[in-house]
């Protein structure tokens, strides 16, 4: 019974091994080619690429397209981290486990630098990955909580454009807020 | 230790910044408001401060309180939050830190207790179980009588 089911495949593998392997790869993992703003080419599994709502709607408009999808607002560095996140996410689609998902998400942000997080936010926003955007915004919020004004400036790369008088006034106005901030 | 970043704020639009700021507490929001004029503008969003007021003092969500706070000549929910945090609300904390009353808390000499409203939130086991707005100052009112009516 089982041998009759296996035999044709086996024969096919023996007669045309190279074609068989190629077909199998294409079926299990169709790749989508994406090009970042800094001209890097990424070949991403279709299931992962479909996590990007922007890319998904591109293929809904042109289902048979094999073109490279340009991502004009997406630099390669944050994009590769976004792919890393989405690869993890699709595991939970097949096998939902909220606790494990939370753990995985916090693990993901924990090992990212402030710069990584802030660079990924516009990418997640452009690609419309709601879950990731939520995780990133929460991570940034957590990192600026209980921090000094200088730390927040440095976090976002902001230049202080207040005059010293304005700043003194703000300090006074918000004095209640600055009592228990963590050291930078 | 933290790395120095270069103008990352420009790549994050205002809506995203507002979303991030909706996840921090009042102190952090005040810190953000003190960083630069652009963030100050975003951090003035009354919706953000309203949410903070509501979660810290549930009575501020009552219609009469909302109406009063948003219509105040002294400013809106941001001002209310900041003033309330500076006020001597908790005696031990205040005397331990020798907090001074902010100037804005000074009342006209002619103000009588009946000119004031009291926002009251009663907590039991860390949950707010009762919120009410009362005329006058707390000492002049029997809270439990108000509760039963």
CSV table of C-alpha atoms in Angstrom, one decimal:
chain,number,residue,atom,x,y,z
A,1,UNK,CA,0.0,0.0,0.0
A,2,UNK,CA,2.6,2.5,1.1
A,3,UNK,CA,5.1,1.1,-1.4
A,4,UNK,CA,2.8,1.9,-4.4
A,5,UNK,CA,2.5,5.5,-3.2
A,6,UNK,CA,6.2,5.9,-2.7
A,7,UNK,CA,7.3,4.2,-5.9
A,8,UNK,CA,6.3,6.8,-8.5
A,9,UNK,CA,8.1,9.5,-6.6
A,10,UNK,CA,11.1,7.3,-6.2
A,11,UNK,CA,11.2,6.6,-9.9
A,12,UNK,CA,10.9,10.2,-10.7
A,13,UNK,CA,13.7,11.1,-8.4
A,14,UNK,CA,15.9,8.5,-10.0
A,15,UNK,CA,15.2,9.5,-13.5
A,16,UNK,CA,15.1,13.2,-13.2
A,17,UNK,CA,16.7,14.1,-9.9
A,18,UNK,CA,17.7,17.7,-10.6
A,19,UNK,CA,14.2,18.8,-11.9
A,20,UNK,CA,12.5,17.1,-9.0
A,21,UNK,CA,14.5,18.9,-6.4
A,22,UNK,CA,14.0,22.3,-8.1
A,23,UNK,CA,10.3,21.8,-8.3
A,24,UNK,CA,10.1,20.7,-4.7
A,25,UNK,CA,12.0,23.8,-3.6
A,26,UNK,CA,9.7,26.1,-5.6
A,27,UNK,CA,6.6,24.5,-4.2
A,28,UNK,CA,7.6,24.6,-0.5
A,29,UNK,CA,9.1,28.1,-0.6
A,30,UNK,CA,8.3,30.4,-3.5
A,31,UNK,CA,10.6,33.4,-3.3
A,32,UNK,CA,9.7,37.0,-3.7
A,33,UNK,CA,12.4,39.4,-4.8
A,34,UNK,CA,12.5,42.7,-3.1
A,35,UNK,CA,14.8,45.7,-3.7
A,36,UNK,CA,15.6,48.1,-0.9
A,37,UNK,CA,16.2,51.9,-1.2
A,38,UNK,CA,20.0,51.3,-1.1
A,39,UNK,CA,19.7,48.8,-4.0
A,40,UNK,CA,20.1,45.6,-2.0
A,41,UNK,CA,18.3,42.6,-3.4
A,42,UNK,CA,16.5,40.4,-0.9
A,43,UNK,CA,14.9,37.0,-1.8
A,44,UNK,CA,12.2,36.4,0.8
A,45,UNK,CA,10.0,33.4,1.2
A,46,UNK,CA,6.5,34.2,0.0
A,47,UNK,CA,4.9,33.4,3.3
A,48,UNK,CA,7.2,35.9,5.0
A,49,UNK,CA,6.7,38.6,2.3
A,50,UNK,CA,2.9,38.3,2.7
A,51,UNK,CA,3.4,39.6,6.2
A,52,UNK,CA,4.1,42.9,4.6
A,53,UNK,CA,0.7,44.3,3.8
A,54,UNK,CA,2.2,46.7,1.3
A,55,UNK,CA,3.8,43.8,-0.6
A,56,UNK,CA,0.7,41.7,-0.3
A,57,UNK,CA,-1.5,44.3,-1.9
A,58,UNK,CA,1.1,44.6,-4.7
A,59,UNK,CA,0.6,40.9,-5.5
A,60,UNK,CA,-3.2,41.2,-5.1
A,61,UNK,CA,-3.1,43.8,-7.9
A,62,UNK,CA,-0.7,41.7,-10.0
A,63,UNK,CA,-1.0,38.0,-8.9
A,64,UNK,CA,1.3,36.6,-11.6
A,65,UNK,CA,4.0,39.2,-11.3
A,66,UNK,CA,7.5,37.9,-11.0
A,67,UNK,CA,9.0,41.3,-11.0
A,68,UNK,CA,11.3,42.6,-8.3
A,69,UNK,CA,9.3,44.6,-5.9
A,70,UNK,CA,10.9,48.0,-5.2
A,71,UNK,CA,10.8,49.2,-1.6
A,72,UNK,CA,11.8,52.9,-2.0
A,73,UNK,CA,11.5,53.8,1.6
A,74,UNK,CA,13.2,50.8,3.1
A,75,UNK,CA,16.9,50.6,3.7
A,76,UNK,CA,18.6,47.1,3.9
A,77,UNK,CA,19.7,47.2,7.5
A,78,UNK,CA,16.4,47.7,9.3
A,79,UNK,CA,14.7,45.5,6.6
A,80,UNK,CA,16.8,42.5,7.4
A,81,UNK,CA,15.7,42.8,11.0
A,82,UNK,CA,12.1,43.2,10.0
A,83,UNK,CA,12.4,39.9,8.0
A,84,UNK,CA,13.9,38.3,11.1
A,85,UNK,CA,10.8,39.4,13.1
A,86,UNK,CA,8.3,38.2,10.5
A,87,UNK,CA,10.0,34.8,10.2
A,88,UNK,CA,9.3,34.3,13.9
A,89,UNK,CA,5.8,35.6,13.6
A,90,UNK,CA,4.6,33.2,10.9
A,91,UNK,CA,5.6,30.3,13.2
A,92,UNK,CA,2.9,31.5,15.6
A,93,UNK,CA,0.4,31.7,12.8
A,94,UNK,CA,0.4,27.9,12.4
A,95,UNK,CA,0.8,27.3,16.1
A,96,UNK,CA,-0.7,30.1,18.2
A,97,UNK,CA,0.8,30.5,21.6
A,98,UNK,CA,0.4,33.9,23.1
A,99,UNK,CA,2.8,33.4,26.0
A,100,UNK,CA,5.5,32.1,23.7
A,101,UNK,CA,4.8,34.9,21.2
A,102,UNK,CA,5.2,37.6,23.9
A,103,UNK,CA,8.4,36.0,25.0
A,104,UNK,CA,9.7,35.9,21.5
A,105,UNK,CA,8.8,39.5,20.8
A,106,UNK,CA,10.4,40.8,24.0
A,107,UNK,CA,13.5,38.7,23.2
A,108,UNK,CA,13.6,40.3,19.7
A,109,UNK,CA,13.5,43.9,21.0
A,110,UNK,CA,15.8,43.2,23.9
A,111,UNK,CA,18.8,42.5,21.7
A,112,UNK,CA,18.2,45.6,19.5
A,113,UNK,CA,20.0,48.9,20.0
A,114,UNK,CA,18.0,52.1,20.3
A,115,UNK,CA,19.1,52.9,16.8
A,116,UNK,CA,17.8,49.6,15.5
A,117,UNK,CA,14.4,50.2,17.0
A,118,UNK,CA,14.0,53.7,15.8
A,119,UNK,CA,15.2,52.7,12.3
A,120,UNK,CA,12.7,49.9,12.1
A,121,UNK,CA,9.7,52.0,13.0
A,122,UNK,CA,9.3,53.8,9.6
A,123,UNK,CA,10.0,50.5,7.8
A,124,UNK,CA,7.3,48.6,9.8
A,125,UNK,CA,5.0,51.6,9.1
A,126,UNK,CA,5.7,51.6,5.4
A,127,UNK,CA,5.3,47.9,5.1
A,128,UNK,CA,2.2,48.0,7.3
A,129,UNK,CA,3.2,45.3,9.7
A,130,UNK,CA,0.9,46.2,12.6
A,131,UNK,CA,2.2,43.7,15.1
A,132,UNK,CA,5.8,44.8,14.7
A,133,UNK,CA,4.9,48.5,14.8
A,134,UNK,CA,3.1,47.8,18.1
A,135,UNK,CA,6.1,45.9,19.5
A,136,UNK,CA,8.5,48.6,18.4
A,137,UNK,CA,6.5,51.6,19.7
A,138,UNK,CA,6.0,49.9,23.0
A,139,UNK,CA,9.8,49.1,23.2
A,140,UNK,CA,10.7,52.8,22.5
A,141,UNK,CA,8.1,53.9,25.1
A,142,UNK,CA,9.7,51.6,27.6
A,143,UNK,CA,13.1,52.8,26.9
A,144,UNK,CA,12.3,56.5,27.4
A,145,UNK,CA,10.3,55.9,30.5
A,146,UNK,CA,12.0,57.4,33.7
A,147,UNK,CA,14.7,59.0,31.6
A,148,UNK,CA,16.2,62.5,31.6
A,149,UNK,CA,15.4,65.1,29.0
A,150,UNK,CA,19.0,64.8,27.7
A,151,UNK,CA,18.6,61.0,27.4
A,152,UNK,CA,15.4,61.4,25.3
A,153,UNK,CA,17.1,64.0,23.1
A,154,UNK,CA,20.0,61.7,22.5
A,155,UNK,CA,17.6,58.8,22.0
A,156,UNK,CA,15.8,60.5,19.1
A,157,UNK,CA,18.9,62.4,17.9
A,158,UNK,CA,17.2,65.8,18.7
A,159,UNK,CA,18.9,69.1,18.8
A,160,UNK,CA,17.8,71.4,21.6
A,161,UNK,CA,16.2,74.4,19.9
A,162,UNK,CA,15.0,76.1,23.0
A,163,UNK,CA,16.6,79.3,24.3
A,164,UNK,CA,18.1,79.0,27.8
A,165,UNK,CA,15.2,81.1,29.1
A,166,UNK,CA,12.6,78.8,27.5
A,167,UNK,CA,14.4,75.8,28.8
A,168,UNK,CA,14.6,77.2,32.4
A,169,UNK,CA,10.9,77.8,32.2
A,170,UNK,CA,10.1,74.3,31.0
A,171,UNK,CA,12.3,72.8,33.8
A,172,UNK,CA,10.4,74.8,36.4
A,173,UNK,CA,7.0,73.9,34.8
A,174,UNK,CA,7.9,70.2,34.7
A,175,UNK,CA,10.0,70.0,37.9
A,176,UNK,CA,7.5,67.5,39.3
A,177,UNK,CA,8.4,65.1,36.5
A,178,UNK,CA,12.2,65.1,36.9
A,179,UNK,CA,12.5,64.0,40.5
A,180,UNK,CA,13.0,60.2,40.0
A,181,UNK,CA,14.6,59.8,36.6
A,182,UNK,CA,17.1,57.0,36.1
A,183,UNK,CA,20.7,57.9,35.5
A,184,UNK,CA,21.7,58.1,31.9
B,1,UNK,CA,25.9,54.1,28.3
B,2,UNK,CA,24.0,54.9,25.2
B,3,UNK,CA,24.9,55.5,21.6
B,4,UNK,CA,24.5,58.9,20.0
B,5,UNK,CA,21.9,58.9,17.2
B,6,UNK,CA,21.5,61.2,14.3
B,7,UNK,CA,18.1,62.9,13.8
B,8,UNK,CA,16.0,59.8,13.7
B,9,UNK,CA,12.9,61.7,14.6
B,10,UNK,CA,12.5,63.1,11.1
B,11,UNK,CA,11.9,59.6,9.7
B,12,UNK,CA,9.1,58.9,12.2
B,13,UNK,CA,6.0,60.9,11.4
B,14,UNK,CA,3.9,62.7,14.0
B,15,UNK,CA,1.2,60.0,14.3
B,16,UNK,CA,3.8,57.4,15.1
B,17,UNK,CA,5.4,59.7,17.7
B,18,UNK,CA,1.9,60.3,19.2
B,19,UNK,CA,1.4,56.5,19.4
B,20,UNK,CA,4.7,56.1,21.2
B,21,UNK,CA,3.8,58.9,23.6
B,22,UNK,CA,0.4,57.3,24.4
B,23,UNK,CA,2.4,54.5,26.0
B,24,UNK,CA,4.4,56.5,28.5
B,25,UNK,CA,3.5,58.0,31.9
B,26,UNK,CA,3.1,61.7,32.7
B,27,UNK,CA,6.7,62.2,33.8
B,28,UNK,CA,8.1,60.8,30.6
B,29,UNK,CA,5.6,62.8,28.6
B,30,UNK,CA,6.8,66.0,30.4
B,31,UNK,CA,10.5,65.0,29.6
B,32,UNK,CA,9.6,64.6,25.9
B,33,UNK,CA,7.9,67.9,25.9
B,34,UNK,CA,11.0,69.5,27.2
B,35,UNK,CA,13.4,68.2,24.5
B,36,UNK,CA,12.6,70.4,21.5
B,37,UNK,CA,9.8,72.6,20.1
B,38,UNK,CA,8.7,70.0,17.6
B,39,UNK,CA,8.2,67.3,20.3
B,40,UNK,CA,6.8,69.9,22.6
B,41,UNK,CA,4.0,70.5,20.1
B,42,UNK,CA,3.3,66.8,19.8
B,43,UNK,CA,3.5,66.2,23.5
B,44,UNK,CA,0.9,68.9,24.1
B,45,UNK,CA,-1.8,66.7,22.5
B,46,UNK,CA,-4.7,67.0,25.0
B,47,UNK,CA,-5.8,63.5,24.2
B,48,UNK,CA,-2.6,62.1,25.7
B,49,UNK,CA,-3.0,64.1,28.9
B,50,UNK,CA,-6.7,63.4,29.1
B,51,UNK,CA,-5.9,59.7,29.0
B,52,UNK,CA,-3.3,60.1,31.7
B,53,UNK,CA,-5.6,62.1,33.9
B,54,UNK,CA,-8.4,59.6,33.5
B,55,UNK,CA,-6.2,56.6,34.4
B,56,UNK,CA,-4.6,58.4,37.4
B,57,UNK,CA,-7.7,60.1,38.7
B,58,UNK,CA,-10.8,58.3,37.3
B,59,UNK,CA,-13.1,61.1,38.6
B,60,UNK,CA,-11.6,63.4,35.9
B,61,UNK,CA,-13.5,61.3,33.3
B,62,UNK,CA,-16.8,62.3,34.8
B,63,UNK,CA,-18.6,64.7,32.5
B,64,UNK,CA,-18.7,67.6,34.8
B,65,UNK,CA,-14.9,67.3,35.6
B,66,UNK,CA,-14.1,67.0,31.9
B,67,UNK,CA,-16.1,70.0,31.1
B,68,UNK,CA,-14.4,72.0,33.8
B,69,UNK,CA,-10.9,70.9,33.0
B,70,UNK,CA,-11.2,71.4,29.2
B,71,UNK,CA,-12.8,74.8,29.7
B,72,UNK,CA,-10.4,76.1,32.3
B,73,UNK,CA,-8.7,79.4,31.7
B,74,UNK,CA,-5.6,78.0,33.1
B,75,UNK,CA,-5.1,75.4,30.4
B,76,UNK,CA,-6.3,72.0,29.7
B,77,UNK,CA,-5.6,68.4,30.8
B,78,UNK,CA,-1.8,69.0,30.6
B,79,UNK,CA,-1.9,71.9,33.0
B,80,UNK,CA,-4.3,70.0,35.2
B,81,UNK,CA,-2.1,67.0,35.4
B,82,UNK,CA,1.0,69.0,36.1
B,83,UNK,CA,-0.7,71.2,38.7
B,84,UNK,CA,-2.2,68.2,40.4
B,85,UNK,CA,1.2,66.5,40.6
B,86,UNK,CA,2.7,69.6,42.2
B,87,UNK,CA,-0.1,70.1,44.7
B,88,UNK,CA,0.3,68.9,48.2
B,89,UNK,CA,-2.0,66.0,48.0
B,90,UNK,CA,-0.2,63.5,50.2
B,91,UNK,CA,0.9,65.0,53.5
B,92,UNK,CA,3.8,62.7,54.4
B,93,UNK,CA,5.3,62.8,50.9
B,94,UNK,CA,5.0,66.5,50.8
B,95,UNK,CA,6.5,67.2,54.2
B,96,UNK,CA,9.3,64.7,53.6
B,97,UNK,CA,10.3,66.5,50.4
B,98,UNK,CA,9.3,69.9,51.7
B,99,UNK,CA,7.5,70.6,48.5
B,100,UNK,CA,6.5,74.2,48.0
B,101,UNK,CA,3.1,75.1,46.5
B,102,UNK,CA,3.3,76.3,43.0
B,103,UNK,CA,2.2,79.8,42.4
B,104,UNK,CA,-0.7,78.7,40.2
B,105,UNK,CA,-2.3,77.0,43.2
B,106,UNK,CA,-2.8,80.2,45.1
B,107,UNK,CA,-6.4,81.2,45.4
B,108,UNK,CA,-8.0,84.6,45.5
B,109,UNK,CA,-8.4,85.7,49.1
B,110,UNK,CA,-12.2,85.9,48.6
B,111,UNK,CA,-12.5,82.2,47.6
B,112,UNK,CA,-14.9,80.2,49.9
B,113,UNK,CA,-15.0,76.4,50.2
B,114,UNK,CA,-18.3,76.4,48.3
B,115,UNK,CA,-16.5,77.9,45.2
B,116,UNK,CA,-14.5,74.7,45.0
B,117,UNK,CA,-15.3,71.2,43.7
B,118,UNK,CA,-13.7,68.1,45.0
B,119,UNK,CA,-12.9,65.2,42.7
B,120,UNK,CA,-12.9,62.1,44.8
B,121,UNK,CA,-11.7,58.6,43.9
B,122,UNK,CA,-12.0,55.9,46.5
B,123,UNK,CA,-9.6,52.9,46.1
B,124,UNK,CA,-9.9,49.5,47.5
B,125,UNK,CA,-7.2,46.9,46.9
B,126,UNK,CA,-5.6,49.1,44.2
B,127,UNK,CA,-8.9,49.4,42.3
B,128,UNK,CA,-10.9,52.5,42.0
B,129,UNK,CA,-14.3,51.6,43.4
B,130,UNK,CA,-16.0,55.0,43.6
B,131,UNK,CA,-15.6,58.3,41.8
B,132,UNK,CA,-17.7,61.3,42.5
B,133,UNK,CA,-17.6,65.1,42.2
B,134,UNK,CA,-18.7,66.9,45.3
B,135,UNK,CA,-19.3,70.6,45.9
B,136,UNK,CA,-17.0,72.2,48.4
B,137,UNK,CA,-14.0,70.8,50.2
B,138,UNK,CA,-13.8,67.2,51.4
B,139,UNK,CA,-14.0,68.0,55.2
B,140,UNK,CA,-17.3,69.7,54.7
B,141,UNK,CA,-18.9,66.7,53.0
B,142,UNK,CA,-19.9,63.3,54.3
B,143,UNK,CA,-18.5,61.0,51.5
B,144,UNK,CA,-20.6,58.0,52.5
B,145,UNK,CA,-23.8,59.9,52.5
B,146,UNK,CA,-23.0,60.9,48.9
B,147,UNK,CA,-22.2,57.3,48.1
B,148,UNK,CA,-25.6,56.1,49.0
B,149,UNK,CA,-27.6,58.7,47.1
